Short mmCIF file of C-alpha atoms and ligand atoms in Angstrom, two decimals:
data_model
loop_
_atom_site.label_atom_id
_atom_site.label_comp_id
_atom_site.label_asym_id
_atom_site.label_seq_id
_atom_site.Cartn_x
_atom_site.Cartn_y
_atom_site.Cartn_z
CA THR A 24 -0.05 -0.10 0.17
CA TYR A 25 0.87 3.60 -0.47
CA VAL A 26 1.31 6.20 2.23
CA ILE A 27 2.28 9.97 2.01
CA VAL A 28 5.29 11.19 3.41
CA ASN A 29 5.97 15.24 2.80
CA GLY A 30 3.71 15.30 -0.27
CA GLU A 31 5.04 12.25 -2.13
CA PHE A 32 3.40 8.59 -2.16
CA ILE A 33 5.62 6.03 -1.64
CA ASN A 34 5.42 2.37 -0.66
CA ARG A 35 4.81 1.69 3.06
CA SER A 36 7.80 -0.44 3.39
CA GLU A 37 10.10 2.61 1.67
CA ALA A 38 8.81 5.12 4.52
CA LYS A 39 11.49 5.91 6.99
CA ILE A 40 11.29 7.80 10.24
CA ASP A 41 14.35 9.81 11.42
CA ILE A 42 15.29 8.98 15.04
CA GLU A 43 15.63 12.81 15.76
CA ASP A 44 11.99 13.32 14.54
CA ARG A 45 10.38 15.57 17.29
CA GLY A 46 7.16 13.55 16.73
CA TYR A 47 9.25 10.42 17.71
CA GLN A 48 11.45 11.74 20.56
CA PHE A 49 8.87 14.21 22.13
CA GLY A 50 5.26 13.58 20.67
CA ASP A 51 5.75 16.94 19.43
CA GLY A 52 3.01 17.26 16.70
CA VAL A 53 -0.55 16.47 16.00
CA TYR A 54 -2.71 14.36 14.51
CA GLU A 55 -6.16 13.53 12.84
CA VAL A 56 -8.18 10.11 11.99
CA ILE A 57 -10.61 10.76 9.04
CA ARG A 58 -13.36 8.02 8.20
CA VAL A 59 -13.81 6.79 4.70
CA TYR A 60 -17.35 5.45 3.53
CA ASN A 61 -17.90 4.46 0.01
CA GLY A 62 -14.30 5.79 -1.07
CA LYS A 63 -15.37 9.11 0.26
CA MET A 64 -14.08 11.33 3.10
CA PHE A 65 -16.67 12.07 5.65
CA THR A 66 -16.66 15.54 7.34
CA GLY A 67 -12.89 15.74 5.89
CA THR A 68 -12.71 19.61 5.99
CA GLU A 69 -13.69 19.61 9.45
CA HIS A 70 -11.15 17.48 10.49
CA LEU A 71 -8.51 19.15 8.28
CA GLU A 72 -9.41 22.51 9.77
CA ARG A 73 -8.89 20.89 13.21
CA LEU A 74 -5.62 19.78 12.12
CA ILE A 75 -4.37 23.17 11.31
CA ASP A 76 -6.05 24.64 14.31
CA SER A 77 -4.18 22.29 16.55
CA GLY A 78 -0.82 23.10 14.87
CA LYS A 79 -1.38 26.65 15.61
CA LYS A 80 -2.34 25.85 19.02
CA ILE A 81 1.26 24.39 19.46
CA GLY A 82 2.95 27.11 17.39
CA MET A 83 3.38 24.99 14.39
CA ASP A 84 2.61 26.13 10.91
CA ILE A 85 1.16 23.12 8.72
CA PRO A 86 2.85 23.96 5.19
CA TYR A 87 -0.52 22.78 3.46
CA THR A 88 -4.01 24.04 2.65
CA VAL A 89 -6.91 22.27 3.71
CA SER A 90 -7.57 21.61 -0.24
CA GLU A 91 -4.05 20.56 -0.82
CA ILE A 92 -4.24 18.09 1.94
CA LYS A 93 -7.45 16.80 0.60
CA GLN A 94 -6.31 16.34 -3.01
CA GLN A 95 -3.55 14.17 -1.50
CA LEU A 96 -5.57 12.31 0.66
CA GLU A 97 -8.14 11.49 -2.12
CA SER A 98 -5.43 10.36 -4.52
CA LEU A 99 -4.32 8.11 -1.58
CA ILE A 100 -7.86 6.63 -1.29
CA ASP A 101 -7.42 5.93 -5.18
CA LYS A 102 -4.09 4.42 -5.28
CA ASN A 103 -5.11 2.25 -2.16
CA ARG A 104 -8.60 1.43 -3.70
CA LEU A 105 -9.98 2.23 -0.14
CA ASN A 106 -13.59 2.07 0.10
CA LEU A 107 -14.19 1.51 3.83
CA GLY A 108 -11.95 2.74 6.37
CA THR A 109 -9.82 5.38 7.87
CA LEU A 110 -6.96 8.06 6.97
CA TYR A 111 -4.26 8.54 9.50
CA LEU A 112 -2.42 11.83 9.27
CA GLN A 113 0.06 13.19 11.45
CA VAL A 114 2.45 16.46 11.34
CA THR A 115 5.25 16.69 13.66
CA ARG A 116 7.78 19.70 14.40
CA GLY A 117 10.33 17.92 11.97
CA ILE A 118 13.68 16.71 12.32
CA ALA A 119 16.30 18.68 14.46
CA PRO A 120 19.12 18.06 17.10
CA ARG A 121 17.29 17.01 20.27
CA ASN A 122 16.36 20.07 22.25
CA HIS A 123 13.26 21.03 24.15
CA ALA A 124 12.97 24.26 22.55
CA PHE A 125 11.43 24.56 19.27
CA PRO A 126 13.78 24.54 16.46
CA SER A 127 14.34 27.44 14.25
CA ASN A 128 11.77 28.10 10.93
CA ASP A 129 13.84 26.56 8.47
CA VAL A 130 13.16 23.17 9.73
CA SER A 131 10.05 22.04 8.25
CA PRO A 132 7.36 19.73 9.49
CA THR A 133 7.20 16.12 8.80
CA PHE A 134 3.76 15.42 7.33
CA VAL A 135 2.73 11.42 7.22
CA ALA A 136 -0.42 9.98 5.91
CA TYR A 137 -1.53 6.28 5.44
CA SER A 138 -4.96 4.36 4.91
CA LYS A 139 -6.36 1.44 6.47
CA GLU A 140 -9.38 -0.94 5.68
CA VAL A 141 -11.70 -0.81 8.57
CA GLY A 142 -15.39 -1.62 9.02
CA ARG A 143 -18.15 0.09 10.85
CA PRO A 144 -18.78 -0.99 14.50
CA VAL A 145 -21.78 -2.34 13.81
CA GLU A 146 -21.84 -5.00 16.75
CA ASN A 147 -20.79 -2.18 19.46
CA MET A 148 -23.77 -0.08 17.92
CA LYS A 149 -26.09 -2.45 18.54
CA THR A 150 -25.37 -4.30 21.62
CA GLY A 151 -23.40 -1.16 23.45
CA VAL A 152 -20.37 -1.22 25.48
CA LYS A 153 -19.12 -1.64 29.07
CA THR A 154 -17.14 1.28 30.82
CA ILE A 155 -15.17 2.20 33.75
CA LEU A 156 -14.62 5.50 35.61
CA ASN A 157 -11.42 7.00 35.65
CA ALA A 158 -10.14 10.25 37.13
CA ASP A 159 -9.02 12.60 34.36
CA ILE A 160 -5.35 13.27 35.19
CA ARG A 161 -4.35 14.90 31.75
CA TRP A 162 -3.10 18.00 31.19
CA LEU A 163 -5.30 21.21 30.62
CA LEU A 164 -4.92 21.70 26.89
CA CYS A 165 -7.10 18.64 25.78
CA ASP A 166 -8.62 20.52 23.05
CA ILE A 167 -5.18 20.09 20.92
CA LYS A 168 -5.21 16.68 19.00
CA SER A 169 -1.81 16.24 20.27
CA LEU A 170 0.59 13.17 19.33
CA ASN A 171 0.95 12.94 23.11
CA LEU A 172 -1.61 10.41 24.33
CA LEU A 173 -0.10 8.59 27.47
CA GLY A 174 -3.06 9.94 29.79
CA ASN A 175 -5.27 8.51 27.29
CA LEU A 176 -3.74 5.23 26.71
CA MET A 177 -3.26 4.50 30.34
CA ALA A 178 -7.06 5.12 30.79
CA LYS A 179 -7.96 3.27 27.99
CA GLN A 180 -5.56 -0.02 29.20
CA LYS A 181 -7.11 0.51 32.46
CA ALA A 182 -10.49 -0.36 30.81
CA VAL A 183 -9.40 -3.02 28.59
CA GLU A 184 -8.00 -4.72 31.72
CA ALA A 185 -11.38 -4.41 33.47
CA GLY A 186 -12.83 -6.42 30.39
CA CYS A 187 -14.60 -3.03 29.00
CA PHE A 188 -14.37 -0.78 26.09
CA GLU A 189 -13.57 2.72 27.46
CA ALA A 190 -12.76 4.75 30.40
CA ILE A 191 -15.26 7.53 31.20
CA GLN A 192 -12.90 10.31 32.44
CA HIS A 193 -13.79 13.02 35.29
CA ARG A 194 -12.46 15.87 37.10
CA ASP A 195 -13.32 16.04 40.49
CA GLY A 196 -16.78 14.43 39.50
CA VAL A 197 -17.39 16.21 36.44
CA VAL A 198 -17.59 13.95 33.27
CA THR A 199 -15.09 15.19 30.53
CA GLU A 200 -14.49 12.45 27.99
CA GLY A 201 -13.45 9.29 27.13
CA SER A 202 -9.87 8.05 26.21
CA LEU A 203 -10.66 8.12 22.63
CA SER A 204 -14.27 9.41 22.56
CA ASN A 205 -16.78 12.01 23.51
CA ILE A 206 -19.28 11.24 26.31
CA SER A 207 -22.85 12.29 25.97
CA ILE A 208 -25.90 11.51 28.35
CA ILE A 209 -29.74 11.71 27.71
CA LYS A 210 -31.98 12.49 30.56
CA ASN A 211 -35.65 13.39 29.98
CA GLY A 212 -35.36 13.36 26.20
CA LYS A 213 -32.16 15.83 26.30
CA VAL A 214 -28.79 15.06 24.92
CA ILE A 215 -26.14 16.77 27.29
CA THR A 216 -22.34 16.86 26.62
CA HIS A 217 -19.26 18.65 28.25
CA PRO A 218 -18.80 22.23 26.55
CA ALA A 219 -15.98 22.50 24.01
CA ASP A 220 -13.45 23.90 26.37
CA ASN A 221 -9.57 23.24 27.07
CA LEU A 222 -10.71 19.80 28.93
CA ILE A 223 -11.87 17.79 25.83
CA LEU A 224 -11.37 17.24 22.25
CA ASN A 225 -14.16 19.06 20.41
CA GLY A 226 -14.98 15.43 18.30
CA ILE A 227 -16.31 16.25 14.80
CA THR A 228 -18.62 13.58 15.81
CA ARG A 229 -19.91 15.27 18.69
CA GLN A 230 -20.29 18.39 16.61
CA LYS A 231 -22.24 16.41 13.88
CA VAL A 232 -24.54 14.72 16.64
CA LEU A 233 -25.14 18.18 17.91
CA GLU A 234 -26.04 19.28 14.59
CA ILE A 235 -28.09 16.45 13.99
CA CYS A 236 -29.99 17.34 17.32
CA ARG A 237 -30.58 21.10 16.09
CA ASN A 238 -31.76 20.10 12.79
CA ASN A 239 -34.40 17.51 14.10
CA ASP A 240 -35.79 19.20 17.03
CA ILE A 241 -33.96 16.90 19.55
CA PRO A 242 -33.10 19.12 22.66
CA SER A 243 -29.50 19.35 23.33
CA SER A 244 -27.12 21.03 25.69
CA GLU A 245 -23.43 21.70 25.86
CA THR A 246 -23.13 21.77 29.92
CA PRO A 247 -20.94 20.13 32.29
CA PHE A 248 -22.47 17.08 33.84
CA THR A 249 -21.55 14.94 36.97
CA VAL A 250 -20.83 11.34 37.41
CA ASP A 251 -24.07 11.23 39.30
CA ASP A 252 -25.82 12.56 36.41
CA LEU A 253 -24.11 10.00 34.47
CA LYS A 254 -25.16 7.20 36.77
CA SER A 255 -29.03 8.19 36.66
CA ALA A 256 -28.99 9.25 33.09
CA ASP A 257 -31.66 7.47 30.77
CA GLU A 258 -29.13 6.45 28.06
CA VAL A 259 -25.28 7.30 27.48
CA PHE A 260 -23.54 6.92 24.55
CA LEU A 261 -19.67 7.82 23.13
CA SER A 262 -19.15 9.43 19.79
CA GLY A 263 -15.75 9.22 17.67
CA THR A 264 -14.81 8.92 14.28
CA THR A 265 -13.98 5.29 14.51
CA VAL A 266 -16.65 4.32 17.06
CA GLU A 267 -19.31 6.62 15.34
CA ILE A 268 -22.52 6.72 17.83
CA THR A 269 -21.99 3.64 20.33
CA PRO A 270 -24.45 3.03 23.44
CA ILE A 271 -22.68 2.69 26.73
CA VAL A 272 -24.73 0.15 28.62
CA GLU A 273 -22.69 -0.55 31.76
CA ILE A 274 -20.53 1.81 33.70
CA GLU A 275 -18.60 0.18 36.76
CA GLY A 276 -20.62 -3.01 36.55
CA GLU A 277 -23.98 -1.01 36.75
CA LYS A 278 -26.59 -1.02 34.09
CA VAL A 279 -27.31 2.30 32.46
CA GLY A 280 -31.24 2.29 31.82
CA ASN A 281 -32.32 -1.00 30.96
CA GLY A 282 -28.79 -2.34 30.08
CA SER A 283 -29.26 -2.04 26.18
CA LEU A 284 -29.51 0.43 23.14
CA GLY A 285 -31.86 3.22 23.88
CA PRO A 286 -34.34 4.65 21.72
CA ILE A 287 -32.81 8.30 21.43
CA THR A 288 -29.39 6.98 20.75
CA GLU A 289 -30.98 4.53 18.19
CA HIS A 290 -32.55 7.47 16.38
CA LEU A 291 -29.41 9.44 16.39
CA GLN A 292 -27.61 6.43 14.95
CA ALA A 293 -30.19 6.37 12.06
CA LEU A 294 -29.94 10.17 11.42
CA PHE A 295 -26.05 9.99 11.49
CA VAL A 296 -26.44 7.19 8.68
CA LYS A 297 -28.22 9.75 6.85
CA GLU A 298 -25.43 12.30 7.09
CA ILE A 299 -22.85 9.95 5.99
CA GLU A 300 -25.06 8.83 2.94
CA LYS A 301 -25.69 12.65 2.20
CA GLU A 302 -22.14 13.44 2.20
CA CYS A 303 -20.58 9.93 0.80
CA GLY A 304 -23.47 8.30 -0.91
CA THR A 305 -24.42 4.70 -0.35
N1 PMP B 401 -11.90 12.75 22.47
C1 PMP B 401 -10.52 12.14 22.28
C2 PMP B 401 -9.86 12.21 23.49
C3 PMP B 401 -10.41 11.55 21.04
O1 PMP B 401 -9.25 10.78 20.83
C4 PMP B 401 -11.27 11.30 20.03
C5 PMP B 401 -11.00 10.58 19.02
N2 PMP B 401 -10.46 11.33 17.81
C6 PMP B 401 -12.57 12.07 20.16
C7 PMP B 401 -12.86 12.61 21.70
C8 PMP B 401 -13.57 11.96 19.22
O2 PMP B 401 -13.47 13.11 18.27
P1 PMP B 401 -13.70 12.75 16.79
O3 PMP B 401 -15.32 12.64 16.79
O4 PMP B 401 -13.53 13.91 16.03
O5 PMP B 401 -13.08 11.44 16.16
#
Protein backbone atom coordinates (compact mmCIF):
# COMPACT_ATOMS: atom_id res chain seq x y z
CA THR A 1 0.00 0.00 0.00
CA TYR A 2 0.95 3.61 -0.55
CA VAL A 3 1.62 6.17 2.15
CA ILE A 4 2.24 9.91 1.90
CA VAL A 5 5.46 11.33 3.31
CA ASN A 6 5.86 15.08 2.87
CA GLY A 7 3.66 15.19 -0.20
CA GLU A 8 5.18 12.15 -1.93
CA PHE A 9 3.46 8.86 -2.50
CA ILE A 10 5.75 6.00 -1.60
CA ASN A 11 5.44 2.35 -0.70
CA ARG A 12 4.82 1.78 2.97
CA SER A 13 7.92 -0.42 3.28
CA GLU A 14 10.05 2.47 2.00
CA ALA A 15 8.79 5.05 4.50
CA LYS A 16 11.42 5.99 7.09
CA ILE A 17 11.34 8.08 10.26
CA ASP A 18 14.46 9.86 11.49
CA ILE A 19 15.37 8.97 15.10
CA GLU A 20 15.51 12.70 15.80
CA ASP A 21 12.09 13.44 14.41
CA ARG A 22 10.42 15.49 17.15
CA GLY A 23 7.23 13.48 16.84
CA TYR A 24 9.16 10.32 17.64
CA GLN A 25 11.23 11.85 20.45
CA PHE A 26 8.77 14.23 22.13
CA GLY A 27 5.34 13.51 20.69
CA ASP A 28 5.79 17.04 19.36
CA GLY A 29 3.06 17.13 16.76
CA VAL A 30 -0.62 16.78 15.99
CA TYR A 31 -2.76 14.21 14.17
CA GLU A 32 -6.16 13.38 12.74
CA VAL A 33 -8.18 10.30 11.90
CA ILE A 34 -10.69 10.68 9.08
CA ARG A 35 -13.38 8.15 8.18
CA VAL A 36 -13.77 6.98 4.60
CA TYR A 37 -17.14 5.60 3.52
CA ASN A 38 -17.82 4.51 -0.03
CA GLY A 39 -14.37 5.74 -1.07
CA LYS A 40 -15.11 9.28 0.14
CA MET A 41 -13.98 11.24 3.19
CA PHE A 42 -16.65 12.02 5.76
CA THR A 43 -16.37 15.50 7.35
CA GLY A 44 -12.90 15.76 5.80
CA THR A 45 -12.89 19.56 5.79
CA GLU A 46 -13.78 19.73 9.49
CA HIS A 47 -10.98 17.30 10.38
CA LEU A 48 -8.40 19.13 8.27
CA GLU A 49 -9.39 22.50 9.71
CA ARG A 50 -8.97 21.05 13.19
CA LEU A 51 -5.54 19.68 12.18
CA ILE A 52 -4.36 23.11 11.10
CA ASP A 53 -5.91 24.62 14.23
CA SER A 54 -4.18 22.07 16.49
CA GLY A 55 -0.91 22.95 14.74
CA LYS A 56 -1.48 26.66 15.42
CA LYS A 57 -2.17 25.94 19.10
CA ILE A 58 1.29 24.38 19.46
CA GLY A 59 2.98 27.11 17.42
CA MET A 60 3.40 25.00 14.30
CA ASP A 61 2.41 26.13 10.82
CA ILE A 62 1.30 23.21 8.71
CA PRO A 63 2.72 23.93 5.25
CA TYR A 64 -0.39 22.91 3.31
CA THR A 65 -3.91 24.27 2.89
CA VAL A 66 -7.00 22.20 3.62
CA SER A 67 -7.66 21.72 -0.09
CA GLU A 68 -4.05 20.70 -0.79
CA ILE A 69 -4.19 18.02 1.90
CA LYS A 70 -7.61 16.95 0.66
CA GLN A 71 -6.25 16.41 -2.84
CA GLN A 72 -3.38 14.32 -1.51
CA LEU A 73 -5.75 12.21 0.58
CA GLU A 74 -8.14 11.68 -2.35
CA SER A 75 -5.21 10.37 -4.39
CA LEU A 76 -4.21 8.10 -1.51
CA ILE A 77 -7.75 6.69 -1.35
CA ASP A 78 -7.62 6.05 -5.11
CA LYS A 79 -4.15 4.52 -5.14
CA ASN A 80 -5.00 2.21 -2.24
CA ARG A 81 -8.49 1.48 -3.61
CA LEU A 82 -9.89 2.26 -0.18
CA ASN A 83 -13.65 1.93 0.07
CA LEU A 84 -14.39 1.65 3.81
CA GLY A 85 -11.73 2.59 6.32
CA THR A 86 -9.74 5.37 7.92
CA LEU A 87 -7.02 7.83 7.03
CA TYR A 88 -4.40 8.61 9.66
CA LEU A 89 -2.47 11.88 9.30
CA GLN A 90 0.20 13.30 11.49
CA VAL A 91 2.36 16.37 11.35
CA THR A 92 5.39 16.69 13.60
CA ARG A 93 7.59 19.71 14.15
CA GLY A 94 10.25 18.05 12.05
CA ILE A 95 13.79 16.74 12.39
CA ALA A 96 16.34 18.62 14.51
CA PRO A 97 19.05 17.85 17.09
CA ARG A 98 17.25 16.93 20.32
CA ASN A 99 16.41 20.08 22.26
CA HIS A 100 13.27 20.96 24.21
CA ALA A 101 13.15 24.43 22.62
CA PHE A 102 11.50 24.56 19.20
CA PRO A 103 13.93 24.43 16.25
CA SER A 104 14.37 27.46 13.98
CA ASN A 105 11.92 28.19 11.19
CA ASP A 106 14.02 26.50 8.50
CA VAL A 107 13.13 23.12 10.01
CA SER A 108 10.01 22.00 8.20
CA PRO A 109 7.30 19.76 9.63
CA THR A 110 7.14 16.05 8.79
CA PHE A 111 3.78 15.18 7.23
CA VAL A 112 2.73 11.54 7.07
CA ALA A 113 -0.56 9.95 6.02
CA TYR A 114 -1.66 6.39 5.45
CA SER A 115 -4.90 4.49 5.02
CA LYS A 116 -6.38 1.42 6.63
CA GLU A 117 -9.40 -0.74 5.83
CA VAL A 118 -11.80 -0.73 8.78
CA GLY A 119 -15.43 -1.81 8.91
CA ARG A 120 -18.14 0.09 10.75
CA PRO A 121 -18.50 -0.81 14.46
CA VAL A 122 -21.92 -2.38 13.86
CA GLU A 123 -21.76 -4.91 16.70
CA ASN A 124 -20.89 -2.35 19.42
CA MET A 125 -23.48 0.04 18.01
CA LYS A 126 -26.19 -2.57 18.50
CA THR A 127 -25.25 -4.22 21.78
CA GLY A 128 -23.46 -1.32 23.45
CA VAL A 129 -20.23 -1.33 25.45
CA LYS A 130 -19.12 -1.53 29.07
CA THR A 131 -17.10 1.23 30.68
CA ILE A 132 -15.16 2.12 33.80
CA LEU A 133 -14.80 5.48 35.51
CA ASN A 134 -11.34 6.97 35.73
CA ALA A 135 -9.89 10.18 37.14
CA ASP A 136 -8.90 12.51 34.30
CA ILE A 137 -5.25 13.21 35.11
CA ARG A 138 -4.37 14.68 31.72
CA TRP A 139 -3.04 18.16 31.04
CA LEU A 140 -5.24 21.24 30.54
CA LEU A 141 -4.95 21.53 26.75
CA CYS A 142 -7.09 18.55 25.78
CA ASP A 143 -8.62 20.57 22.93
CA ILE A 144 -5.39 20.06 20.97
CA LYS A 145 -5.27 16.79 19.06
CA SER A 146 -1.71 16.22 20.19
CA LEU A 147 0.42 13.13 19.59
CA ASN A 148 1.00 13.01 23.35
CA LEU A 149 -1.58 10.39 24.23
CA LEU A 150 -0.07 8.69 27.30
CA GLY A 151 -2.89 9.81 29.62
CA ASN A 152 -5.44 8.50 27.13
CA LEU A 153 -3.52 5.25 26.57
CA MET A 154 -3.29 4.55 30.30
CA ALA A 155 -7.01 5.22 30.73
CA LYS A 156 -7.89 2.92 27.82
CA GLN A 157 -5.58 0.18 29.11
CA LYS A 158 -7.26 0.31 32.51
CA ALA A 159 -10.61 -0.17 30.78
CA VAL A 160 -9.30 -3.10 28.74
CA GLU A 161 -7.88 -4.77 31.84
CA ALA A 162 -11.32 -4.45 33.45
CA GLY A 163 -12.89 -6.14 30.40
CA CYS A 164 -14.37 -2.85 29.23
CA PHE A 165 -14.28 -0.84 26.02
CA GLU A 166 -13.82 2.67 27.29
CA ALA A 167 -12.82 4.71 30.36
CA ILE A 168 -15.13 7.60 31.20
CA GLN A 169 -12.87 10.30 32.58
CA HIS A 170 -13.91 12.90 35.15
CA ARG A 171 -12.27 15.85 36.92
CA ASP A 172 -13.45 16.08 40.53
CA GLY A 173 -16.69 14.37 39.58
CA VAL A 174 -17.35 16.32 36.37
CA VAL A 175 -17.36 14.03 33.34
CA THR A 176 -15.04 15.22 30.58
CA GLU A 177 -14.61 12.61 27.84
CA GLY A 178 -13.45 9.07 27.10
CA SER A 179 -9.93 7.96 26.20
CA LEU A 180 -10.78 8.05 22.49
CA SER A 181 -14.30 9.39 22.37
CA ASN A 182 -16.66 12.09 23.64
CA ILE A 183 -19.35 11.18 26.14
CA SER A 184 -22.99 12.30 26.07
CA ILE A 185 -25.87 11.51 28.39
CA ILE A 186 -29.59 11.65 27.69
CA LYS A 187 -31.89 12.73 30.49
CA ASN A 188 -35.61 13.33 30.03
CA GLY A 189 -35.15 13.44 26.26
CA LYS A 190 -32.27 15.92 26.29
CA VAL A 191 -28.77 15.18 24.98
CA ILE A 192 -26.12 16.67 27.28
CA THR A 193 -22.37 16.76 26.64
CA HIS A 194 -19.37 18.63 28.07
CA PRO A 195 -18.82 22.09 26.52
CA ALA A 196 -16.04 22.41 23.94
CA ASP A 197 -13.43 24.01 26.16
CA ASN A 198 -9.81 23.14 27.02
CA LEU A 199 -10.84 19.98 28.92
CA ILE A 200 -12.03 17.93 25.94
CA LEU A 201 -11.28 17.35 22.30
CA ASN A 202 -14.10 19.00 20.37
CA GLY A 203 -14.93 15.83 18.46
CA ILE A 204 -16.11 16.19 14.88
CA THR A 205 -18.60 13.40 15.56
CA ARG A 206 -19.74 15.25 18.71
CA GLN A 207 -20.31 18.37 16.61
CA LYS A 208 -22.21 16.33 14.01
CA VAL A 209 -24.44 14.86 16.74
CA LEU A 210 -25.22 18.36 18.07
CA GLU A 211 -25.99 19.55 14.53
CA ILE A 212 -28.30 16.55 14.02
CA CYS A 213 -30.08 17.42 17.29
CA ARG A 214 -30.56 21.04 16.21
CA ASN A 215 -31.93 20.04 12.80
CA ASN A 216 -34.29 17.41 14.15
CA ASP A 217 -35.80 19.13 17.19
CA ILE A 218 -33.95 16.91 19.64
CA PRO A 219 -33.16 19.03 22.72
CA SER A 220 -29.44 19.26 23.41
CA SER A 221 -27.10 21.20 25.62
CA GLU A 222 -23.36 21.66 26.06
CA THR A 223 -23.27 21.71 29.84
CA PRO A 224 -20.91 20.05 32.33
CA PHE A 225 -22.54 17.07 34.08
CA THR A 226 -21.43 15.00 37.04
CA VAL A 227 -20.73 11.32 37.61
CA ASP A 228 -24.04 11.21 39.52
CA ASP A 229 -25.87 12.65 36.47
CA LEU A 230 -24.10 10.02 34.37
CA LYS A 231 -25.19 7.18 36.63
CA SER A 232 -28.81 8.33 36.71
CA ALA A 233 -29.04 9.08 32.96
CA ASP A 234 -31.65 7.38 30.81
CA GLU A 235 -29.11 6.70 28.05
CA VAL A 236 -25.38 7.27 27.64
CA PHE A 237 -23.39 7.09 24.43
CA LEU A 238 -19.90 7.75 23.19
CA SER A 239 -19.06 9.35 19.89
CA GLY A 240 -15.98 9.38 17.72
CA THR A 241 -14.71 8.95 14.19
CA THR A 242 -14.14 5.20 14.41
CA VAL A 243 -16.73 4.38 17.11
CA GLU A 244 -19.45 6.56 15.52
CA ILE A 245 -22.36 6.62 18.01
CA THR A 246 -21.97 3.70 20.41
CA PRO A 247 -24.29 3.16 23.38
CA ILE A 248 -22.77 2.71 26.82
CA VAL A 249 -24.80 0.04 28.57
CA GLU A 250 -22.72 -0.46 31.70
CA ILE A 251 -20.66 1.81 33.97
CA GLU A 252 -18.50 0.20 36.66
CA GLY A 253 -20.68 -2.93 36.51
CA GLU A 254 -23.96 -1.01 36.85
CA LYS A 255 -26.51 -0.97 34.06
CA VAL A 256 -27.42 2.26 32.28
CA GLY A 257 -31.21 2.38 31.95
CA ASN A 258 -32.32 -1.15 31.13
CA GLY A 259 -28.84 -2.06 29.90
CA SER A 260 -29.43 -1.98 26.17
CA LEU A 261 -29.47 0.43 23.22
CA GLY A 262 -31.95 3.21 24.07
CA PRO A 263 -34.48 4.78 21.68
CA ILE A 264 -32.89 8.23 21.35
CA THR A 265 -29.39 6.81 20.81
CA GLU A 266 -30.85 4.52 18.15
CA HIS A 267 -32.60 7.48 16.51
CA LEU A 268 -29.32 9.45 16.49
CA GLN A 269 -27.52 6.48 14.92
CA ALA A 270 -30.09 6.40 12.12
CA LEU A 271 -29.83 10.16 11.54
CA PHE A 272 -26.03 9.87 11.55
CA VAL A 273 -26.17 7.25 8.78
CA LYS A 274 -28.28 9.69 6.76
CA GLU A 275 -25.51 12.28 7.15
CA ILE A 276 -22.96 9.74 5.91
CA GLU A 277 -25.14 8.95 2.92
CA LYS A 278 -25.66 12.63 2.19
CA GLU A 279 -21.92 13.28 2.08
CA CYS A 280 -20.49 10.00 0.81
CA GLY A 281 -23.36 8.37 -1.08
CA THR A 282 -24.40 4.80 -0.39
N1 LIG B 1 -11.87 12.67 22.48
C1 LIG B 1 -10.69 12.04 22.34
C2 LIG B 1 -9.72 12.07 23.45
C3 LIG B 1 -10.40 11.36 21.13
O1 LIG B 1 -9.22 10.76 20.96
C4 LIG B 1 -11.37 11.34 20.10
C5 LIG B 1 -11.11 10.60 18.82
N2 LIG B 1 -10.18 11.26 18.02
C6 LIG B 1 -12.57 12.01 20.29
C7 LIG B 1 -12.79 12.66 21.50
C8 LIG B 1 -13.64 12.05 19.23
O2 LIG B 1 -13.28 12.95 18.22
P1 LIG B 1 -13.75 12.77 16.72
O3 LIG B 1 -15.24 12.67 16.75
O4 LIG B 1 -13.29 13.99 16.04
O5 LIG B 1 -13.13 11.53 16.21
